[in-house]
């Protein structure tokens, strides 16, 4: 069955420290993976997607098919990065319906 | 700019009431989705629709139904509200189908409390 696992409910780091938000997935085909972010009092929005291979707000994520992971990384955390981050997966069925499976989310708290 | 709006930010209802949550998008998107967001459980898909009058069950459809009579509007209905349906409800929309998965655009959410 398709599944997304985010093992950390809360990740607390100091400003300027590196950040890694973990995401593992279970899917036997070729997945599409995404990170969505929800800042305080804002709506959920797309942060980045693996097929774009882009860096957004200093964040990057590399799809590792061998380890079935899509960890989100940033070398130097900023206080404005504090938010809830969700990893999401779409399989071959996604192309027909654009359906996503979301993880349980990780709350990133960046301390001053 | 894609705009997804939800009819209410906060709702308080009594057990057994019929509850309607409305979602409207203004970007001519084919796909619309209803999720519930609970702490520790993340986002769980209730129902989705990829065309007018079309609907498919998500992962947790029990106790819910949906209606999509017009392309821009997707309604979530709680036939008989129960306390375990107290949650944040998020609506989302995305364009088209086929090819790579499209970005989902989310509404601000409706926080429902069932007493």
mmCIF file of C-alpha atoms in Angstrom, chain B:
data_model
loop_
_atom_site.group_PDB
_atom_site.id
_atom_site.type_symbol
_atom_site.label_atom_id
_atom_site.label_comp_id
_atom_site.label_asym_id
_atom_site.label_seq_id
_atom_site.Cartn_x
_atom_site.Cartn_y
_atom_site.Cartn_z
ATOM 1 C CA UNK B 1 -3.581 34.021 -8.576
ATOM 2 C CA UNK B 2 -5.540 30.902 -7.753
ATOM 3 C CA UNK B 3 -8.194 31.518 -5.191
ATOM 4 C CA UNK B 4 -9.931 28.792 -3.237
ATOM 5 C CA UNK B 5 -12.503 30.022 -0.774
ATOM 6 C CA UNK B 6 -14.432 28.191 1.892
ATOM 7 C CA UNK B 7 -17.784 29.402 3.139
ATOM 8 C CA UNK B 8 -16.931 29.547 6.832
ATOM 9 C CA UNK B 9 -13.764 29.812 8.902
ATOM 10 C CA UNK B 10 -15.464 28.511 12.043
ATOM 11 C CA UNK B 11 -18.608 26.463 12.569
ATOM 12 C CA UNK B 12 -20.237 25.117 15.708
ATOM 13 C CA UNK B 13 -22.899 22.462 15.242
ATOM 14 C CA UNK B 14 -24.826 20.023 17.412
ATOM 15 C CA UNK B 15 -24.646 16.256 17.184
ATOM 16 C CA UNK B 16 -27.096 14.966 14.602
ATOM 17 C CA UNK B 17 -27.276 18.179 12.579
ATOM 18 C CA UNK B 18 -26.773 18.128 8.832
ATOM 19 C CA UNK B 19 -23.766 20.267 7.980
ATOM 20 C CA UNK B 20 -22.787 21.796 4.658
ATOM 21 C CA UNK B 21 -19.259 22.976 3.918
ATOM 22 C CA UNK B 22 -18.866 24.895 0.690
ATOM 23 C CA UNK B 23 -15.769 25.394 -1.421
ATOM 24 C CA UNK B 24 -15.393 27.587 -4.488
ATOM 25 C CA UNK B 25 -12.408 27.976 -6.806
ATOM 26 C CA UNK B 26 -12.046 30.621 -9.469
ATOM 27 C CA UNK B 27 -9.398 29.107 -11.756
ATOM 28 C CA UNK B 28 -11.471 26.691 -13.803
ATOM 29 C CA UNK B 29 -9.777 23.696 -12.177
ATOM 30 C CA UNK B 30 -11.096 20.243 -13.032
ATOM 31 C CA UNK B 31 -10.085 18.562 -9.785
ATOM 32 C CA UNK B 32 -11.358 19.378 -6.313
ATOM 33 C CA UNK B 33 -10.639 17.700 -2.996
ATOM 34 C CA UNK B 34 -11.860 17.628 0.589
ATOM 35 C CA UNK B 35 -9.441 16.734 3.388
ATOM 36 C CA UNK B 36 -9.601 16.743 7.124
ATOM 37 C CA UNK B 37 -6.551 17.845 9.061
ATOM 38 C CA UNK B 38 -6.012 16.473 12.555
ATOM 39 C CA UNK B 39 -2.949 16.794 14.808
ATOM 40 C CA UNK B 40 -0.762 13.727 14.533
ATOM 41 C CA UNK B 41 -2.779 12.356 11.613
ATOM 42 C CA UNK B 42 -1.881 14.860 8.933
ATOM 43 C CA UNK B 43 -4.177 15.375 5.964
ATOM 44 C CA UNK B 44 -6.581 12.601 5.109
ATOM 45 C CA UNK B 45 -8.574 12.622 1.896
ATOM 46 C CA UNK B 46 -12.325 12.383 2.343
ATOM 47 C CA UNK B 47 -13.632 12.719 -1.230
ATOM 48 C CA UNK B 48 -12.444 14.136 -4.506
ATOM 49 C CA UNK B 49 -13.948 15.061 -7.822
ATOM 50 C CA UNK B 50 -12.268 15.252 -11.221
ATOM 51 C CA UNK B 51 -15.245 16.590 -13.139
ATOM 52 C CA UNK B 52 -18.707 18.008 -12.670
ATOM 53 C CA UNK B 53 -21.067 15.460 -11.122
ATOM 54 C CA UNK B 54 -18.171 13.018 -10.720
ATOM 55 C CA UNK B 55 -16.941 11.988 -7.306
ATOM 56 C CA UNK B 56 -14.691 9.363 -5.824
ATOM 57 C CA UNK B 57 -14.168 8.217 -2.270
ATOM 58 C CA UNK B 58 -10.942 9.018 -0.576
ATOM 59 C CA UNK B 59 -9.490 7.271 2.428
ATOM 60 C CA UNK B 60 -12.102 8.249 5.035
ATOM 61 C CA UNK B 61 -15.487 8.792 3.324
ATOM 62 C CA UNK B 62 -17.657 7.302 6.065
ATOM 63 C CA UNK B 63 -20.151 9.809 7.434
ATOM 64 C CA UNK B 64 -19.605 12.239 4.568
ATOM 65 C CA UNK B 65 -21.033 12.877 1.133
ATOM 66 C CA UNK B 66 -20.208 15.430 -1.552
ATOM 67 C CA UNK B 67 -21.843 17.318 -4.350
ATOM 68 C CA UNK B 68 -20.374 18.913 -7.452
ATOM 69 C CA UNK B 69 -23.094 20.444 -9.586
ATOM 70 C CA UNK B 70 -20.900 23.193 -11.024
ATOM 71 C CA UNK B 71 -17.240 23.102 -11.935
ATOM 72 C CA UNK B 72 -16.243 25.813 -9.509
ATOM 73 C CA UNK B 73 -18.095 24.517 -6.445
ATOM 74 C CA UNK B 74 -17.544 21.391 -4.344
ATOM 75 C CA UNK B 75 -19.660 20.820 -1.271
ATOM 76 C CA UNK B 76 -18.953 18.507 1.634
ATOM 77 C CA UNK B 77 -21.976 17.254 3.546
ATOM 78 C CA UNK B 78 -22.032 15.717 6.995
ATOM 79 C CA UNK B 79 -25.341 13.879 6.962
ATOM 80 C CA UNK B 80 -25.583 13.600 10.756
ATOM 81 C CA UNK B 81 -22.722 15.335 12.520
ATOM 82 C CA UNK B 82 -20.944 13.476 15.290
ATOM 83 C CA UNK B 83 -18.367 14.638 17.812
ATOM 84 C CA UNK B 84 -15.628 12.635 16.091
ATOM 85 C CA UNK B 85 -16.090 14.842 13.045
ATOM 86 C CA UNK B 86 -14.770 17.825 14.969
ATOM 87 C CA UNK B 87 -11.792 18.811 12.855
ATOM 88 C CA UNK B 88 -10.226 21.272 10.429
ATOM 89 C CA UNK B 89 -11.587 20.748 6.924
ATOM 90 C CA UNK B 90 -9.483 21.791 3.950
ATOM 91 C CA UNK B 91 -10.640 22.125 0.381
ATOM 92 C CA UNK B 92 -8.184 22.056 -2.525
ATOM 93 C CA UNK B 93 -8.273 22.253 -6.297
ATOM 94 C CA UNK B 94 -5.898 21.404 -9.120
ATOM 95 C CA UNK B 95 -5.865 21.650 -12.864
ATOM 96 C CA UNK B 96 -6.478 18.899 -15.360
ATOM 97 C CA UNK B 97 -5.436 15.288 -15.385
ATOM 98 C CA UNK B 98 -2.841 13.196 -17.082
ATOM 99 C CA UNK B 99 0.861 13.854 -17.249
ATOM 100 C CA UNK B 100 2.619 14.971 -14.109
ATOM 101 C CA UNK B 101 0.618 15.603 -10.987
ATOM 102 C CA UNK B 102 -0.507 19.202 -10.737
ATOM 103 C CA UNK B 103 -0.102 21.500 -7.779
ATOM 104 C CA UNK B 104 -3.001 21.486 -5.344
ATOM 105 C CA UNK B 105 -4.190 24.893 -4.161
ATOM 106 C CA UNK B 106 -5.770 24.994 -0.749
ATOM 107 C CA UNK B 107 -8.480 27.027 0.865
ATOM 108 C CA UNK B 108 -8.058 28.637 4.303
ATOM 109 C CA UNK B 109 -9.887 25.820 6.065
ATOM 110 C CA UNK B 110 -13.077 25.501 8.091
ATOM 111 C CA UNK B 111 -12.710 24.604 11.745
ATOM 112 C CA UNK B 112 -15.772 22.590 12.711
ATOM 113 C CA UNK B 113 -16.738 21.897 16.304
ATOM 114 C CA UNK B 114 -19.503 19.367 16.895
ATOM 115 C CA UNK B 115 -21.010 19.506 20.377
#
